[in-house]
Amino acid sequence: MTHSANGRNGLTRRGALKGMAATTALAAVPFRASAQETTLRWWSPQSAPLQLEAYNFQIAAFEAANPGIKVVFETTSDEGYAAQLAAAFASGEVPDIVTHLPSFSIHTYYSNGLVAPMNDVIEAVGPADFYDGANDVYKAADGNYVATGIGNVAANMLWLRTDLMEEAGVDKSPETWDEFRAACQAMQKNGIYGAVLPYGRNSMTTRIFVGVMHQAGATVFTPDLQVAIDSQETRDALEFYRSMRELCPPGATNYSWGEAITAFVSGATATGIYTGRVLGNVNAQNPSIADSITCVRYPTISPDVKPWTFNAFPSVFIPAQSKKIEAAKLFATHLFEPEGHIKQLLAAPGHLLPVLKSINSNPIYQDDPIIKKYATEVDLMASAAAEGHNLGYESKAHMSNDRAGDVEGTMAISDMVQRVVLNDENPDVVIGETAKIIEEVMKG
């Protein structure tokens, strides 16, 4: 990335652990609080109790530093944000700042003129502090950055119960699908299922199955964004997914994110698939297994196929229809102030991984008990996420796909999984029909 030293609006960022002082904040953008109070609306689907506590800290620090500006947090949902934002965009009653949505959704919104460029915020935070390439996924064709990352996430790590592996005679972490199935079959006993995969009509099934496709050597698109889903590798991925159904709990038919993590954390399954949120949840909800969990990259069809990690690149962006864009930029910059940002990350240790080098090396972050205890797992997730991709950014060779959010929104991929795996429909017919649906979306 190339940026000017101070940014277009002269935004600055303090490196100390204190919140931005009022003088710094008011100098940051050409915004001045008027006698009439200004209220910013902040939307996010990430709203667990400890996260809300961190958000409230960040809001209080910002309001103290910026008299005349108030911030109101409003919860969306992982499955419902698309409809909620569509309604907001249609009415013009938009939030002023949105966080934690996947990068490909923002590209779709930006291509429709609904998102303001975030170049100034990246300048304010400090381009050199971001890990190399961290913001590449947000760069639009016109050169603007449509968002910036608030954290990295490795969404499809394979979580293992090492105690159950030992009991079942599984002597190594599985690296291929055959090894994984065999391990799950060996551990599926005494009321414990071998695995957990989502089969519901939802975003988790879509995103996890996109990962499974890549683990088979398939892609949804060619590098120049032609639809490539109709392939033998996709058929192999569907067959693998079908073969795992009997190793997952009966309720997996409707599983999404919440049910999937609960199944592993509660001890109902011997393996799991999720982000690093597993670490905090296990220690808080089922500490008896806390010393017996680890994670590896999800297995692939063969050693010839490299692992593929789904990183949604959780973001910070500002709707273009906001009437308070400069104040929203100021608050977006504040979200990276170290004390509050670290509180936000450590509300679910290991779930969101730092995108800033200064945060990762900060003693307060590194001294967290979960981060210290599972240093090996956190390092692996950080490495996997840094190399991660998603439907809008399938590989380094792929063009950025600003229709990826629309493709996911059709649920065509999770429908394909349900039709083939649960309904036993003909894979050739279903894959062909799925390809046509995606082709229509890509035509706009």
Coordinates of C-alpha atoms in Angstrom, one line a residue:
M1 CA 0.0 0.0 0.0
T2 CA 1.1 3.6 -0.6
H3 CA -0.2 6.3 1.7
S4 CA 0.8 9.8 2.6
A5 CA 2.4 10.3 5.9
N6 CA -0.5 12.0 7.7
G7 CA -3.5 11.2 5.6
R8 CA -6.0 13.3 3.7
N9 CA -7.6 14.7 6.8
G10 CA -4.6 14.8 9.0
L11 CA -5.8 11.9 11.1
T12 CA -3.5 10.8 13.9
R13 CA -3.3 7.8 16.2
R14 CA -1.7 7.6 19.7
G15 CA 0.2 4.5 20.6
A16 CA -0.4 4.8 24.3
L17 CA -2.9 2.7 26.2
K18 CA -5.1 5.7 27.0
G19 CA -8.0 6.7 24.9
M20 CA -7.7 9.6 22.5
A21 CA -7.6 13.0 24.2
A22 CA -10.2 15.5 23.2
T23 CA -7.7 17.7 21.5
T24 CA -6.3 14.8 19.5
A25 CA -9.8 13.6 18.5
L26 CA -11.0 17.1 17.5
A27 CA -8.0 17.6 15.4
A28 CA -8.3 14.3 13.7
V29 CA -11.0 15.1 11.2
P30 CA -12.7 18.4 10.0
F31 CA -15.6 17.7 12.4
R32 CA -16.6 19.8 15.4
A33 CA -19.3 18.9 17.8
S34 CA -22.2 21.4 17.7
A35 CA -24.3 22.5 20.5
Q36 CA -26.8 19.9 19.4
E37 CA -25.7 16.5 20.4
T38 CA -24.7 14.1 17.6
T39 CA -25.5 10.4 17.9
L40 CA -23.7 7.6 16.0
R41 CA -25.3 4.3 15.5
W42 CA -22.9 1.3 15.6
W43 CA -24.1 -2.1 14.3
S44 CA -22.3 -5.5 14.8
P45 CA -23.4 -9.1 14.9
Q46 CA -20.7 -9.8 17.5
S47 CA -22.4 -9.2 20.8
A48 CA -21.5 -11.8 23.5
P49 CA -21.7 -10.3 27.0
L50 CA -17.9 -9.8 27.4
Q51 CA -17.8 -8.2 23.9
L52 CA -20.6 -5.8 24.9
E53 CA -18.6 -4.9 28.0
A54 CA -15.6 -4.1 25.8
Y55 CA -17.7 -2.1 23.4
N56 CA -19.2 -0.1 26.3
F57 CA -15.6 0.7 27.5
Q58 CA -14.7 1.9 24.0
I59 CA -17.8 4.0 23.7
A60 CA -17.3 5.6 27.1
A61 CA -13.7 6.5 26.3
F62 CA -14.7 8.0 23.0
E63 CA -17.6 10.0 24.4
A64 CA -15.3 11.4 27.2
A65 CA -12.8 12.5 24.6
N66 CA -15.4 13.9 22.3
P67 CA -18.1 16.0 24.1
G68 CA -21.2 16.3 21.9
I69 CA -20.9 12.9 20.3
K70 CA -22.8 9.9 21.6
V71 CA -22.6 6.3 20.3
V72 CA -25.4 3.8 20.5
F73 CA -24.6 0.1 19.9
E74 CA -27.2 -2.0 18.1
T75 CA -27.0 -5.8 17.6
T76 CA -27.5 -7.4 14.3
S77 CA -27.1 -11.2 13.6
D78 CA -24.7 -13.3 11.6
E79 CA -27.6 -14.8 9.6
G80 CA -29.8 -11.7 9.5
Y81 CA -27.5 -8.8 8.8
A82 CA -28.0 -8.9 5.0
A83 CA -31.8 -8.3 5.3
Q84 CA -31.3 -5.7 8.0
L85 CA -28.8 -3.7 6.0
A86 CA -30.9 -4.1 2.9
A87 CA -33.8 -2.5 4.7
A88 CA -31.6 0.2 6.1
F89 CA -30.1 1.1 2.7
A90 CA -33.6 1.1 1.1
S91 CA -35.0 3.5 3.7
G92 CA -31.9 5.7 4.1
E93 CA -32.0 5.1 7.9
V94 CA -28.5 3.6 8.0
P95 CA -26.2 2.9 10.9
D96 CA -23.2 5.2 10.9
I97 CA -20.6 2.5 11.4
V98 CA -20.8 -1.3 11.0
T99 CA -18.2 -3.8 12.3
H100 CA -17.5 -7.5 12.0
L101 CA -19.1 -8.2 8.7
P102 CA -17.1 -10.3 6.1
S103 CA -15.0 -8.5 3.5
F104 CA -16.9 -9.8 0.5
S105 CA -20.2 -8.3 1.7
I106 CA -18.6 -4.8 1.8
H107 CA -17.3 -5.1 -1.7
T108 CA -20.9 -5.9 -2.9
Y109 CA -22.2 -2.8 -1.0
Y110 CA -19.4 -0.6 -2.3
S111 CA -20.1 -1.7 -5.9
N112 CA -23.6 -0.4 -5.5
G113 CA -22.4 3.0 -4.1
L114 CA -23.5 2.2 -0.5
V115 CA -20.2 2.4 1.3
A116 CA -17.8 5.3 1.9
P117 CA -14.1 4.8 1.2
M118 CA -12.0 4.1 4.3
N119 CA -8.6 5.3 3.2
D120 CA -8.5 8.0 5.8
V121 CA -9.1 5.6 8.6
I122 CA -6.3 3.3 7.5
E123 CA -4.1 6.4 7.4
A124 CA -5.1 7.4 10.9
V125 CA -4.5 3.9 12.3
G126 CA -1.1 3.8 10.6
P127 CA -0.6 1.7 7.4
A128 CA 2.8 0.4 8.5
D129 CA 1.2 -1.1 11.7
F130 CA -1.0 -3.5 9.8
Y131 CA 0.4 -6.8 8.9
D132 CA 1.6 -7.0 5.3
G133 CA -1.3 -7.4 3.0
A134 CA -3.9 -7.2 5.8
N135 CA -5.9 -4.6 3.9
D136 CA -5.4 -6.0 0.4
V137 CA -8.7 -7.8 0.5
Y138 CA -10.6 -4.5 1.0
K139 CA -9.1 -2.8 -2.1
A140 CA -11.6 -2.0 -4.7
A141 CA -11.0 -1.8 -8.5
D142 CA -10.9 2.0 -8.3
G143 CA -8.0 1.9 -5.8
N144 CA -10.1 2.9 -2.7
Y145 CA -10.2 0.8 0.4
V146 CA -13.9 -0.1 1.1
A147 CA -13.2 -1.1 4.8
T148 CA -10.4 -2.0 7.1
G149 CA -10.0 -5.2 9.2
I150 CA -10.9 -5.3 12.8
G151 CA -9.4 -8.7 13.2
N152 CA -8.5 -11.9 11.4
V153 CA -10.4 -15.1 11.9
A154 CA -9.6 -18.8 11.0
A155 CA -13.2 -20.0 10.7
N156 CA -12.6 -23.7 9.7
M157 CA -10.0 -24.9 12.1
L158 CA -10.3 -28.6 13.1
W159 CA -10.6 -28.9 16.9
L160 CA -9.5 -32.2 18.5
R161 CA -10.1 -33.8 21.8
T162 CA -6.6 -35.3 22.5
D163 CA -7.9 -37.4 25.4
L164 CA -10.5 -39.1 23.2
M165 CA -7.9 -39.6 20.5
E166 CA -5.6 -41.4 23.0
E167 CA -8.5 -43.6 24.3
A168 CA -9.4 -44.6 20.7
G169 CA -5.8 -45.3 19.6
V170 CA -5.6 -42.3 17.2
D171 CA -1.9 -41.5 17.3
K172 CA -1.7 -38.5 15.0
S173 CA -3.8 -35.5 13.9
P174 CA -5.6 -36.3 10.7
E175 CA -4.2 -34.7 7.5
T176 CA -6.4 -36.3 4.9
W177 CA -10.1 -37.0 4.7
D178 CA -9.6 -40.7 4.9
E179 CA -7.5 -40.3 8.1
F180 CA -10.1 -37.9 9.5
R181 CA -13.1 -40.2 8.9
A182 CA -11.2 -43.1 10.4
A183 CA -10.4 -41.1 13.5
C184 CA -14.0 -39.9 13.9
Q185 CA -15.3 -43.5 13.5
A186 CA -12.8 -44.7 16.2
M187 CA -13.9 -41.9 18.6
Q188 CA -17.7 -42.2 18.0
K189 CA -18.8 -44.1 21.0
N190 CA -20.3 -43.7 24.5
G191 CA -22.8 -41.2 23.2
I192 CA -20.1 -39.0 21.7
Y193 CA -20.3 -38.2 18.0
G194 CA -17.1 -38.2 16.0
A195 CA -17.5 -34.8 14.2
V196 CA -19.6 -31.7 13.8
L197 CA -20.4 -30.2 10.4
P198 CA -23.2 -27.8 9.5
Y199 CA -25.9 -29.0 7.1
G200 CA -28.4 -26.1 7.6
R201 CA -29.5 -23.6 5.0
N202 CA -27.3 -20.8 6.3
S203 CA -24.1 -18.9 6.0
M204 CA -22.1 -21.4 8.0
T205 CA -22.9 -24.3 5.7
T206 CA -22.1 -22.1 2.7
R207 CA -18.7 -20.9 4.1
I208 CA -17.6 -24.3 5.5
F209 CA -18.5 -26.1 2.3
V210 CA -16.6 -23.5 0.2
G211 CA -13.7 -24.5 2.4
V212 CA -14.3 -28.2 1.8
M213 CA -14.5 -27.6 -2.0
H214 CA -11.0 -26.0 -1.8
Q215 CA -9.8 -28.9 0.3
A216 CA -10.9 -31.1 -2.6
G217 CA -9.0 -28.9 -5.1
A218 CA -12.2 -27.2 -6.4
T219 CA -13.0 -23.5 -6.7
V220 CA -16.4 -21.7 -7.0
F221 CA -14.8 -19.4 -9.6
T222 CA -11.9 -19.3 -12.0
P223 CA -9.3 -16.6 -11.3
D224 CA -11.1 -14.3 -13.9
L225 CA -14.5 -15.0 -12.1
Q226 CA -16.1 -17.5 -14.4
V227 CA -18.3 -20.0 -12.6
A228 CA -16.2 -23.2 -12.0
I229 CA -18.4 -25.0 -9.5
D230 CA -19.4 -27.8 -11.9
S231 CA -16.4 -30.0 -11.5
Q232 CA -15.4 -33.5 -10.4
E233 CA -13.7 -31.9 -7.4
T234 CA -17.0 -30.4 -6.3
R235 CA -18.6 -33.9 -6.6
D236 CA -15.8 -35.2 -4.4
A237 CA -16.4 -32.6 -1.8
L238 CA -20.1 -33.4 -1.7
E239 CA -19.4 -37.1 -1.4
F240 CA -17.1 -36.4 1.6
Y241 CA -19.7 -34.2 3.2
R242 CA -22.3 -37.0 2.7
S243 CA -19.9 -39.5 4.2
M244 CA -19.5 -37.4 7.4
R245 CA -23.2 -37.0 8.1
E246 CA -23.5 -40.2 10.1
L247 CA -20.6 -39.1 12.2
C248 CA -22.4 -35.8 13.2
P249 CA -25.2 -35.3 15.7
P250 CA -28.8 -35.7 14.3
G251 CA -29.4 -32.0 14.8
A252 CA -26.6 -31.1 12.5
T253 CA -29.3 -31.0 9.7
N254 CA -30.1 -27.5 11.0
Y255 CA -26.8 -26.5 12.5
S256 CA -25.3 -23.0 12.2
W257 CA -22.5 -21.3 14.1
G258 CA -24.0 -21.4 17.6
E259 CA -25.0 -25.1 17.5
A260 CA -21.7 -26.1 16.0
I261 CA -19.5 -24.6 18.7
T262 CA -21.8 -25.8 21.5
A263 CA -21.6 -29.4 20.2
F264 CA -17.8 -29.5 20.6
V265 CA -17.5 -27.3 23.7
S266 CA -20.2 -29.3 25.6
G267 CA -18.3 -32.6 24.9
A268 CA -21.0 -33.9 22.6
T269 CA -18.5 -34.4 19.7
A270 CA -14.9 -35.5 19.6
T271 CA -13.9 -33.0 16.9
G272 CA -15.2 -29.6 16.0
I273 CA -14.9 -26.9 13.4
Y274 CA -14.8 -23.3 14.4
T275 CA -12.6 -20.3 15.2
G276 CA -10.6 -19.7 18.3
R277 CA -13.7 -18.8 20.3
V278 CA -13.6 -22.5 21.2
L279 CA -10.7 -21.7 23.7
G280 CA -12.6 -19.2 25.8
N281 CA -15.8 -21.1 25.7
V282 CA -14.2 -24.4 26.8
N283 CA -12.4 -22.8 29.7
A284 CA -15.6 -21.0 30.8
Q285 CA -18.2 -23.6 30.2
N286 CA -16.5 -27.0 30.3
P287 CA -13.1 -26.6 32.0
S288 CA -12.8 -30.4 32.5
I289 CA -11.6 -30.7 28.9
A290 CA -9.5 -27.5 28.8
D291 CA -6.2 -29.4 28.9
S292 CA -7.3 -31.8 26.2
I293 CA -8.1 -29.6 23.2
T294 CA -6.0 -28.5 20.3
C295 CA -6.5 -27.5 16.7
V296 CA -5.0 -28.2 13.3
R297 CA -5.8 -27.0 9.8
Y298 CA -8.7 -28.9 8.3
P299 CA -7.8 -32.1 6.4
T300 CA -7.7 -32.2 2.6
I301 CA -8.6 -34.9 0.1
S302 CA -5.0 -35.9 -0.4
P303 CA -1.5 -34.6 0.6
D304 CA -1.3 -33.1 -2.9
V305 CA -4.0 -30.5 -2.0
K306 CA -2.9 -27.7 0.4
P307 CA -5.1 -26.7 3.4
W308 CA -7.4 -23.7 2.8
T309 CA -8.5 -21.5 5.6
F310 CA -11.7 -19.5 5.5
N311 CA -11.0 -16.0 6.8
A312 CA -14.0 -13.7 6.6
F313 CA -11.8 -10.7 7.2
P314 CA -14.2 -9.1 9.8
S315 CA -14.3 -5.5 8.9
V316 CA -15.1 -1.9 9.9
F317 CA -17.0 0.2 7.3
I318 CA -19.1 3.3 7.0
P319 CA -22.4 3.5 5.0
A320 CA -22.2 6.2 2.4
Q321 CA -25.7 7.4 3.3
S322 CA -24.6 8.3 6.8
K323 CA -24.9 12.0 7.5
K324 CA -22.1 11.9 10.0
I325 CA -19.3 10.3 8.0
E326 CA -16.5 12.4 9.5
A327 CA -17.6 11.6 13.1
A328 CA -17.9 7.9 12.1
K329 CA -14.4 8.0 10.8
L330 CA -13.2 9.4 14.0
F331 CA -15.0 6.6 16.0
A332 CA -13.7 4.0 13.6
T333 CA -10.1 5.2 14.3
H334 CA -10.8 5.1 18.0
L335 CA -11.7 1.4 17.8
F336 CA -8.0 0.7 17.3
E337 CA -6.9 2.6 20.4
P338 CA -4.8 -0.1 22.2
E339 CA -6.6 -0.3 25.6
G340 CA -10.1 -0.7 24.2
H341 CA -9.1 -2.7 21.1
I342 CA -7.3 -5.2 23.3
K343 CA -10.3 -5.5 25.6
Q344 CA -12.4 -6.2 22.5
L345 CA -10.1 -8.9 21.2
L346 CA -9.7 -10.5 24.6
A347 CA -13.5 -10.6 25.1
A348 CA -13.2 -13.8 23.1
P349 CA -9.5 -14.7 23.2
G350 CA -8.3 -16.4 20.0
H351 CA -11.5 -15.7 18.1
L352 CA -10.5 -12.5 16.5
L353 CA -6.7 -12.3 15.9
P354 CA -4.8 -9.0 15.7
V355 CA -4.4 -7.2 12.4
L356 CA -2.0 -4.7 14.0
K357 CA 1.6 -5.7 14.8
S358 CA 1.7 -3.4 17.8
I359 CA -1.4 -5.1 19.3
N360 CA 0.0 -8.6 18.9
S361 CA 3.2 -7.6 20.6
N362 CA 1.5 -5.6 23.4
P363 CA 2.2 -7.3 26.8
I364 CA -1.4 -6.8 27.9
Y365 CA -2.5 -8.9 24.9
Q366 CA 0.2 -11.5 25.2
D367 CA -0.3 -11.9 29.0
D368 CA -3.9 -13.0 28.7
P369 CA -4.2 -16.5 30.3
I370 CA -5.9 -18.0 27.3
I371 CA -3.4 -16.6 24.8
K372 CA -0.5 -17.8 27.0
K373 CA -2.0 -21.2 27.7
Y374 CA -2.7 -22.0 24.0
A375 CA 0.2 -20.2 22.4
T376 CA 0.8 -22.9 19.9
E377 CA -2.9 -23.0 18.8
V378 CA -3.1 -19.2 18.6
D379 CA 0.1 -19.0 16.5
L380 CA -1.3 -21.6 14.2
M381 CA -4.6 -19.8 13.8
A382 CA -2.8 -16.5 13.2
S383 CA -0.7 -18.1 10.5
A384 CA -3.7 -19.8 8.9
A385 CA -5.8 -16.7 9.0
A386 CA -3.0 -14.6 7.5
E387 CA -3.0 -17.0 4.5
G388 CA -6.8 -17.2 4.5
H389 CA -9.3 -16.5 1.8
N390 CA -13.1 -16.4 1.3
L391 CA -15.7 -16.4 -1.5
G392 CA -14.7 -12.9 -2.6
Y393 CA -11.0 -13.7 -2.5
E394 CA -10.6 -17.4 -3.3
S395 CA -6.9 -17.3 -3.9
K396 CA -4.1 -14.8 -4.6
A397 CA -4.6 -15.5 -8.3
H398 CA -8.3 -14.6 -8.2
M399 CA -9.7 -11.2 -9.0
S400 CA -11.7 -9.6 -6.1
N401 CA -15.3 -10.7 -6.5
D402 CA -17.7 -7.9 -5.6
R403 CA -20.7 -10.2 -6.2
A404 CA -19.6 -12.7 -3.6
G405 CA -22.0 -11.3 -1.0
D406 CA -24.9 -11.7 -3.5
V407 CA -23.8 -15.3 -4.2
E408 CA -23.9 -16.2 -0.6
G409 CA -27.2 -14.4 -0.1
T410 CA -28.9 -16.8 -2.6
M411 CA -28.0 -19.7 -0.3
A412 CA -27.4 -21.7 -3.5
I413 CA -24.3 -23.4 -2.1
S414 CA -26.0 -24.5 1.2
D415 CA -29.1 -25.5 -0.9
M416 CA -26.8 -27.7 -3.0
V417 CA -25.4 -29.4 0.1
Q418 CA -28.9 -30.1 1.4
R419 CA -30.3 -31.3 -1.9
V420 CA -27.4 -33.8 -2.5
V421 CA -26.5 -34.8 1.0
L422 CA -29.9 -34.7 2.8
N423 CA -32.3 -35.2 0.0
D424 CA -30.2 -37.6 -2.1
E425 CA -30.8 -35.7 -5.3
N426 CA -28.7 -36.3 -8.4
P427 CA -25.4 -34.4 -7.9
D428 CA -24.9 -33.8 -11.6
V429 CA -28.3 -32.1 -11.9
V430 CA -28.0 -30.1 -8.6
I431 CA -24.5 -28.9 -9.3
G432 CA -25.5 -27.8 -12.8
E433 CA -28.5 -25.9 -11.5
T434 CA -26.4 -24.3 -8.8
A435 CA -23.9 -23.1 -11.4
K436 CA -26.7 -21.5 -13.3
I437 CA -28.0 -19.6 -10.2
I438 CA -24.5 -18.3 -9.5
E439 CA -24.0 -17.3 -13.2
E440 CA -27.2 -15.3 -13.1
V441 CA -26.0 -13.5 -10.0
M442 CA -22.7 -12.7 -11.6
K443 CA -24.5 -11.1 -14.6
G444 CA -25.9 -8.6 -12.2

